Short mmCIF file of C-alpha atoms in Angstrom, two decimals:
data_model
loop_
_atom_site.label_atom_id
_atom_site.label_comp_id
_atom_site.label_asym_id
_atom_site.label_seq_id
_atom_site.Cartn_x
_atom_site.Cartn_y
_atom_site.Cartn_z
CA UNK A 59 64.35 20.29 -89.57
CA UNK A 60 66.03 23.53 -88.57
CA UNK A 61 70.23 23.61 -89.04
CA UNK A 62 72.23 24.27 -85.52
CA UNK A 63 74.67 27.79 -86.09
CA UNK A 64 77.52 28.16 -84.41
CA UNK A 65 78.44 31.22 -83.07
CA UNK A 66 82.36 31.14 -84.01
CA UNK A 67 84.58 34.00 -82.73
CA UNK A 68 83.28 36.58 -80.20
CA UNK A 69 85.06 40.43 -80.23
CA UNK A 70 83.54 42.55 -77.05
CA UNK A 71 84.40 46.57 -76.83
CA UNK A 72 83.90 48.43 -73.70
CA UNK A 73 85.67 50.30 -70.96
CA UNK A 74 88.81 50.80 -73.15
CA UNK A 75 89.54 47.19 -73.84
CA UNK A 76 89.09 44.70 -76.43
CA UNK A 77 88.37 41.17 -76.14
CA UNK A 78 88.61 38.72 -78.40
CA UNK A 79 86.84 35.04 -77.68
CA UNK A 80 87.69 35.37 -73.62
CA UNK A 81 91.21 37.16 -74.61
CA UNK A 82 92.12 40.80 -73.81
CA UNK A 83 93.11 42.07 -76.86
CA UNK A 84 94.06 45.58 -76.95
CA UNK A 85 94.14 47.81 -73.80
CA UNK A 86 94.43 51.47 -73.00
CA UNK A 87 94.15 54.19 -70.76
CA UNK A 88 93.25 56.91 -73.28
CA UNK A 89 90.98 59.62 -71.52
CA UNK A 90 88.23 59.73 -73.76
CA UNK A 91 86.31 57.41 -76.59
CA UNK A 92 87.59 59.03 -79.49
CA UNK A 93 91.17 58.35 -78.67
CA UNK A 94 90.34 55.19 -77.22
CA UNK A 95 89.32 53.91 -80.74
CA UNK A 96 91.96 55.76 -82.64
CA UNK A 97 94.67 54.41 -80.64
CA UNK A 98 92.87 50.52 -80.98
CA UNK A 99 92.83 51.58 -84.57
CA UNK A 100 96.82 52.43 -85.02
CA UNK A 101 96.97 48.97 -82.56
CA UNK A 102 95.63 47.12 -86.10
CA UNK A 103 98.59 48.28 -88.11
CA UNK A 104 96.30 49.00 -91.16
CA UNK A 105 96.41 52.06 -93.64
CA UNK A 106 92.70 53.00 -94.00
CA UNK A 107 92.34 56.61 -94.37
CA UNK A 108 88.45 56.60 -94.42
CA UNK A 109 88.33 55.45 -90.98
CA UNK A 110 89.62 59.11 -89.74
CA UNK A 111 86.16 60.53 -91.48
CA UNK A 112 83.85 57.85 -89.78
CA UNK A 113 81.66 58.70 -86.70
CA UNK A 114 82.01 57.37 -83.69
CA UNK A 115 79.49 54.39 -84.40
CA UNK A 116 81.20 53.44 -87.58
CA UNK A 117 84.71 53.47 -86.20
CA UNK A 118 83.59 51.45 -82.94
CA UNK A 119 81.77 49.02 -85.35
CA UNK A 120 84.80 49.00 -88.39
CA UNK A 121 87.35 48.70 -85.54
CA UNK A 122 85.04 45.87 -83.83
CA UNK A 123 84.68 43.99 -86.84
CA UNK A 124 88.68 43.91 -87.36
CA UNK A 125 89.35 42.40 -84.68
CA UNK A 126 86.53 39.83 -84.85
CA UNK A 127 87.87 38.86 -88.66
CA UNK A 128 91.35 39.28 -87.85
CA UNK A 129 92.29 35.49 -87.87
CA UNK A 130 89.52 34.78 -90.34
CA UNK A 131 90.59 36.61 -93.64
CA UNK A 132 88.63 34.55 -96.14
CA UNK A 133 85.22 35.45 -93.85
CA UNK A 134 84.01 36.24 -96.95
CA UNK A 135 86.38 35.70 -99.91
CA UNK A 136 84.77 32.59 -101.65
CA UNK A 137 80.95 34.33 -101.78
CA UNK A 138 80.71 37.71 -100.69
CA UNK A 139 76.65 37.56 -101.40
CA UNK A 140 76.79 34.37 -98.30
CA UNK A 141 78.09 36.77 -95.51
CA UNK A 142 75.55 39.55 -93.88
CA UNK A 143 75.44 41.32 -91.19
CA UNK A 144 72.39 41.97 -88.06
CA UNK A 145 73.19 44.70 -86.12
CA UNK A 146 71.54 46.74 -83.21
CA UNK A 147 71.88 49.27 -80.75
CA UNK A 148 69.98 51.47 -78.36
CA UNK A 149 71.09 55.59 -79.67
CA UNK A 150 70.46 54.96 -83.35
CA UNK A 151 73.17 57.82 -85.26
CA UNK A 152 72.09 60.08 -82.20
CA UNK A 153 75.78 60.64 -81.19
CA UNK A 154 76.24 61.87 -85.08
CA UNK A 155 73.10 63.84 -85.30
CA UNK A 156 73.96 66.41 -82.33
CA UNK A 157 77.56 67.16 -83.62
CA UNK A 158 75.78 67.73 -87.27
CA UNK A 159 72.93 69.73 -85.61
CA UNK A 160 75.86 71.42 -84.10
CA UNK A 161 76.88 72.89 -87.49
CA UNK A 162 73.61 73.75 -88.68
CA UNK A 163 73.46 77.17 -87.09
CA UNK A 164 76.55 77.80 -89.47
CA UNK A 165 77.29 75.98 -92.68
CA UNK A 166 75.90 72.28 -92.43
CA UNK A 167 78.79 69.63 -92.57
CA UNK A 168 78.43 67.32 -95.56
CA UNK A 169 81.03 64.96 -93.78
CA UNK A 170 78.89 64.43 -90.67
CA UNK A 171 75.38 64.29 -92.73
CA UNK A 172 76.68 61.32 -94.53
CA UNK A 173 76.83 59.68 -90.74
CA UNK A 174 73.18 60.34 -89.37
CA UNK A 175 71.58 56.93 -89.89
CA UNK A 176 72.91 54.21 -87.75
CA UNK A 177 73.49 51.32 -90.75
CA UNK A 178 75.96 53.46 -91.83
CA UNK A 179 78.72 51.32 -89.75
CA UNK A 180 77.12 48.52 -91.64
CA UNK A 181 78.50 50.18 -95.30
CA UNK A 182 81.58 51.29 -93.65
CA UNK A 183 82.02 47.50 -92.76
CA UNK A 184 80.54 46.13 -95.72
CA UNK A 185 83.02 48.51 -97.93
CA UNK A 186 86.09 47.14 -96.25
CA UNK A 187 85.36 43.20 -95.93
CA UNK A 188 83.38 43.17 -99.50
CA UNK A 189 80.27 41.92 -97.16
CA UNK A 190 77.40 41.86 -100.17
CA UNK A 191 75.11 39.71 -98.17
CA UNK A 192 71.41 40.73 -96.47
CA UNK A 193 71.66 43.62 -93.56
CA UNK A 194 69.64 44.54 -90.85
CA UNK A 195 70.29 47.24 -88.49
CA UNK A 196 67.47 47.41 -85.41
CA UNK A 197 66.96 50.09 -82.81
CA UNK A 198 66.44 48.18 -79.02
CA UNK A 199 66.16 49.76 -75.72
CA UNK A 200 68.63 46.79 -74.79
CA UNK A 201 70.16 43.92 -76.62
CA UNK A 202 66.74 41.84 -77.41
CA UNK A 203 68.69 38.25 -78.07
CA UNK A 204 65.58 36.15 -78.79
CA UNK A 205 64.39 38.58 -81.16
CA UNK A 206 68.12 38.83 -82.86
CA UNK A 207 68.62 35.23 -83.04
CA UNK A 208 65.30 34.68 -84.45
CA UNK A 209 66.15 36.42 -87.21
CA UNK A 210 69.89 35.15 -87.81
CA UNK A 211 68.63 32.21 -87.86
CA UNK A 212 65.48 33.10 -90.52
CA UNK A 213 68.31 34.28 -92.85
CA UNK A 214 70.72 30.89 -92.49
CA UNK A 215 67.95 28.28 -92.41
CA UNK A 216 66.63 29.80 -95.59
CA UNK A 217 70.36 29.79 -97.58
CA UNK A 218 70.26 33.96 -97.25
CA UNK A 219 73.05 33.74 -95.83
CA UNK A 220 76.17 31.38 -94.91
CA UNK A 221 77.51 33.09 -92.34
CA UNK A 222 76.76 36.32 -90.39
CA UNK A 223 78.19 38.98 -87.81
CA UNK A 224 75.40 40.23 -85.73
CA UNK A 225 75.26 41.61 -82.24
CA UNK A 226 75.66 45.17 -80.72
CA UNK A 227 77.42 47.99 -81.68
CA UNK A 228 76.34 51.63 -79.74
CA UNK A 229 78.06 54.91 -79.04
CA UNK A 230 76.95 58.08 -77.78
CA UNK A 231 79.05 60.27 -76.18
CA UNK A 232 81.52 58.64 -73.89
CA UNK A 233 79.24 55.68 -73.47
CA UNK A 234 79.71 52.81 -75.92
CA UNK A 235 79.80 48.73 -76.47
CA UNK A 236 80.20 46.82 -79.24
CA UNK A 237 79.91 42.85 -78.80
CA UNK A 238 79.65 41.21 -82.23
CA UNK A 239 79.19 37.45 -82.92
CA UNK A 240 80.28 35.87 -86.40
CA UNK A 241 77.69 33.04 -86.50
CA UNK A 242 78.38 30.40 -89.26
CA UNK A 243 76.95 27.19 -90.41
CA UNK A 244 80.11 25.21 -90.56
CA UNK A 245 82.86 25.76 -88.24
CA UNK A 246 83.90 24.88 -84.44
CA UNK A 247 82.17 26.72 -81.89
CA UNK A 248 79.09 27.38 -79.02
CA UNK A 249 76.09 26.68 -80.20
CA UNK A 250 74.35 29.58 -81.87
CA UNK A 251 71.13 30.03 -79.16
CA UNK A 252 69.80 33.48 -78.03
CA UNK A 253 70.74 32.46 -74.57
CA UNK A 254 74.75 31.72 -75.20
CA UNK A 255 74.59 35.26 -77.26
CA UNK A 256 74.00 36.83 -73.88
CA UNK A 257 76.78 35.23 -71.87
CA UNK A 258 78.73 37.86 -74.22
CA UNK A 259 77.21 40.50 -72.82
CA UNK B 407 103.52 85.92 -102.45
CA UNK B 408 100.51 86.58 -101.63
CA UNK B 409 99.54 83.68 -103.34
CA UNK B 410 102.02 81.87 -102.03
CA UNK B 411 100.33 82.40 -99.23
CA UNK B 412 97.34 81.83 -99.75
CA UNK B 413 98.40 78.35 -101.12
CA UNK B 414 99.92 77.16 -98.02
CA UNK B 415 96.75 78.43 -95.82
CA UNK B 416 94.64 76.74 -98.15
CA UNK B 417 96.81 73.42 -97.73
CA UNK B 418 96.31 73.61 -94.06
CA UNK B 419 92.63 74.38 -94.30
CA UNK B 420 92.19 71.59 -96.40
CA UNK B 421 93.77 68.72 -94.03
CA UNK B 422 92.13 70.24 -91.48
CA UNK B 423 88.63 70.53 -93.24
CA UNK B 424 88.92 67.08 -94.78
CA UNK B 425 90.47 65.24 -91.59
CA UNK B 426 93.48 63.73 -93.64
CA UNK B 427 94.98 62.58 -90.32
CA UNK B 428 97.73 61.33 -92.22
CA UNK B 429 98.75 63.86 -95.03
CA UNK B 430 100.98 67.30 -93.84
CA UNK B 431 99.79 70.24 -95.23
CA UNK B 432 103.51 70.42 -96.71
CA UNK B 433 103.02 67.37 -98.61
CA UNK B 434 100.54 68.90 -101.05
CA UNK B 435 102.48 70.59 -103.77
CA UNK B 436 100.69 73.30 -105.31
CA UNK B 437 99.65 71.46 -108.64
CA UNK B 438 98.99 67.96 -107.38
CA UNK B 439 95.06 66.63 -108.11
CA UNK B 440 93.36 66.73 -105.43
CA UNK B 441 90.97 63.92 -106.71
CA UNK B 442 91.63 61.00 -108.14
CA UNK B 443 95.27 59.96 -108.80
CA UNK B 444 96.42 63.06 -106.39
CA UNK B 445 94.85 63.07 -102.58
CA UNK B 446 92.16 60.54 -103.80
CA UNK B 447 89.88 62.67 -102.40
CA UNK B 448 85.80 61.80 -102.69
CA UNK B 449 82.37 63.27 -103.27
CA UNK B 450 81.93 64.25 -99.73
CA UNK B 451 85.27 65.62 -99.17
CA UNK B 452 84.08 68.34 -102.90
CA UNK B 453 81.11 69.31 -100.81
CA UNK B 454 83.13 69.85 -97.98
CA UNK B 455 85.86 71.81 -100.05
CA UNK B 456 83.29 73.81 -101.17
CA UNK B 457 81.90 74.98 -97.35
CA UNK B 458 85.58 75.86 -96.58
CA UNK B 459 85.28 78.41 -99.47
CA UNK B 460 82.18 79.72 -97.64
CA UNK B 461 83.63 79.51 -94.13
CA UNK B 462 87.01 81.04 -94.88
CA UNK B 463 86.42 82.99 -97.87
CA UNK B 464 83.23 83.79 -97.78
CA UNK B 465 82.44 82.24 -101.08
CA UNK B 466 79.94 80.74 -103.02
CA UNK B 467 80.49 78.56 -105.82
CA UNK B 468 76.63 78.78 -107.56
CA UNK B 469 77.89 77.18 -110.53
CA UNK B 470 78.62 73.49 -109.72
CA UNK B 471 80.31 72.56 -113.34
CA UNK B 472 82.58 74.83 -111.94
CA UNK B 473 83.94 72.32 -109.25
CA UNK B 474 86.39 70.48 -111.22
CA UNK B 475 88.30 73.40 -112.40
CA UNK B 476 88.47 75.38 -109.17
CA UNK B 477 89.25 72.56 -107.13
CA UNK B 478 91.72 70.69 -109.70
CA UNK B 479 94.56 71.96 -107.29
CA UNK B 480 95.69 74.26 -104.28
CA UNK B 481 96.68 76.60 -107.01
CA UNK B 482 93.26 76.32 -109.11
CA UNK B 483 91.48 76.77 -105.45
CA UNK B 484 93.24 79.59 -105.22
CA UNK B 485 93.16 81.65 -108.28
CA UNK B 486 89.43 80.88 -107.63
CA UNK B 487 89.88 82.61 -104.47
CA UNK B 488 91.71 85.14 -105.28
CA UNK B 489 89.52 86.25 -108.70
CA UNK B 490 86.37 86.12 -106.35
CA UNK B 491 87.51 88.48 -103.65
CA UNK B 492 88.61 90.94 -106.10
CA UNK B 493 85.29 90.77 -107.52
CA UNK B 494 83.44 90.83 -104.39
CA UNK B 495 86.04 93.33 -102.19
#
């Protein structure tokens, strides 16, 4: 008999806010998406230096993820190998790949090749909550929730993982969303159902 | 004092190259690692140190055992520099 998930703290991105299970989080009126999340960065208080090399994806996904494991700082503390991560969005690392192509015609960047694959936001998050557990990044036309839960749910009913984030994370340009889910086997929450992931979105 | 400089372009280039949002150029004293215990600098940031060579100074470094020593410091970066162009006016 298959386990019942809960999905267990909710963080959307989008339009220059944050929101945090139903709350507005962080707020501001910065003109453009890299200022947006540098400012929702400085919000966090938090000396990371890295994050001023990321992309665009990995800082809306590291910044995402803070906030979803903000009141949760043992996420993964008693089994890092339990905790993964499911991730998917629509532009892949295209938002990385033109401003690399960019330098091509002159000396190649180093620093922005390192960004062209889109699970990259899945190390940079990995890296700073010591997430060891299975990934999955998957590149959707839109957020397919059946197909997402499906698999959460492959990788908790068969002790892969404990506890996961999945959900959406996708930047290119000035367009971007993140809405990431931690889903968990014990703890208080909405059931973990494809449909209820959607009511995020 | 030319090398002088040379050291403090060299500082600016770097934080600018490298993105240290939150080091001044005037914080990096002319001997200080740059790796490790110093600006804790990584793998990507020596592959980038080496394209601002090429970009600003229009040099090469073909021998990549070289890397340590030539980019042990601002000043190391900049003897470097400095050897180079007189070799290749």
């Amino acid at each position: 008999m298959e386990e019942k998930f809960k999905i267990t703290s909710v963080v959307s991105v989008c339009n220059n806010r944050i929101w945090l299970n139903g709350q507005l989080a962080f707020e501001c009126k910065e003109p453009d998406t890299a200022r947006f999340l540098l400012s929702a960065f400085q919000n966090l208080k938090v000396t990371y230096p890295k994050f001023y090399k990321m992309d665009g994806l990995s800082k809306l996904g590291w910044v995402a993820t803070e906030y979803l494991l903000k009141d949760k700082p043992g996420f993964t503390l008693n089994d890092n190998y339990s905790a993964g991560m499911v991730l998917a969005n629509k532009n892949a690392s295209l938002d990385a790949d033109l401003k690399y192509y960019q330098t091509v015609a002159s000396i190649p960047s180093p620093a922005l090749f390192v960004y062209t694959l889109p699970n990259i936001v899945m190390g940079e998050i990995s890296i700073r909550h010591k997430l060891k557990g299975e990934n999955a990044f998957f590149i959707q036309e839109e957020f397919d929730a059946d197909f997402i839960a499906q698999y959460v749910q492959g990788l908790l009913n068969n002790n892969i993982l404990q506890s996961c984030i999945c959900g959406w994370v996708d930047l290119l340009n000035e367009d971007y969303k993140a809405v990431l889910m931690r889903v968990e086997k014990n703890g208080e929450g909405v059931e973990f159902t494809s449909q209820n992931m959607l009511t995020y979105f | 004092m030319v090398m002088e400089k040379l050291m403090e372009d060299l500082k600016t280039q770097i934080v600018e190259q490298l993105n240290l949002q939150d080091v001044k150029p005037g914080d990096i004293g002319n001997d200080d690692p740059l790796f490790n215990e110093g600006l804790g600098l990584d793998s990507i940031d020596a592959l980038e140190l080496i394209v601002l060579l090429q970009q600003h100074y229009n040099i090469k470094l073909l021998n990549a055992e070289e890397g340590p020593k030539v980019f042990y410091s601002v000043r190391s970066m900049a003897e470097y520099i400095t050897t180079h162009q007189k070799a290749n006016p």
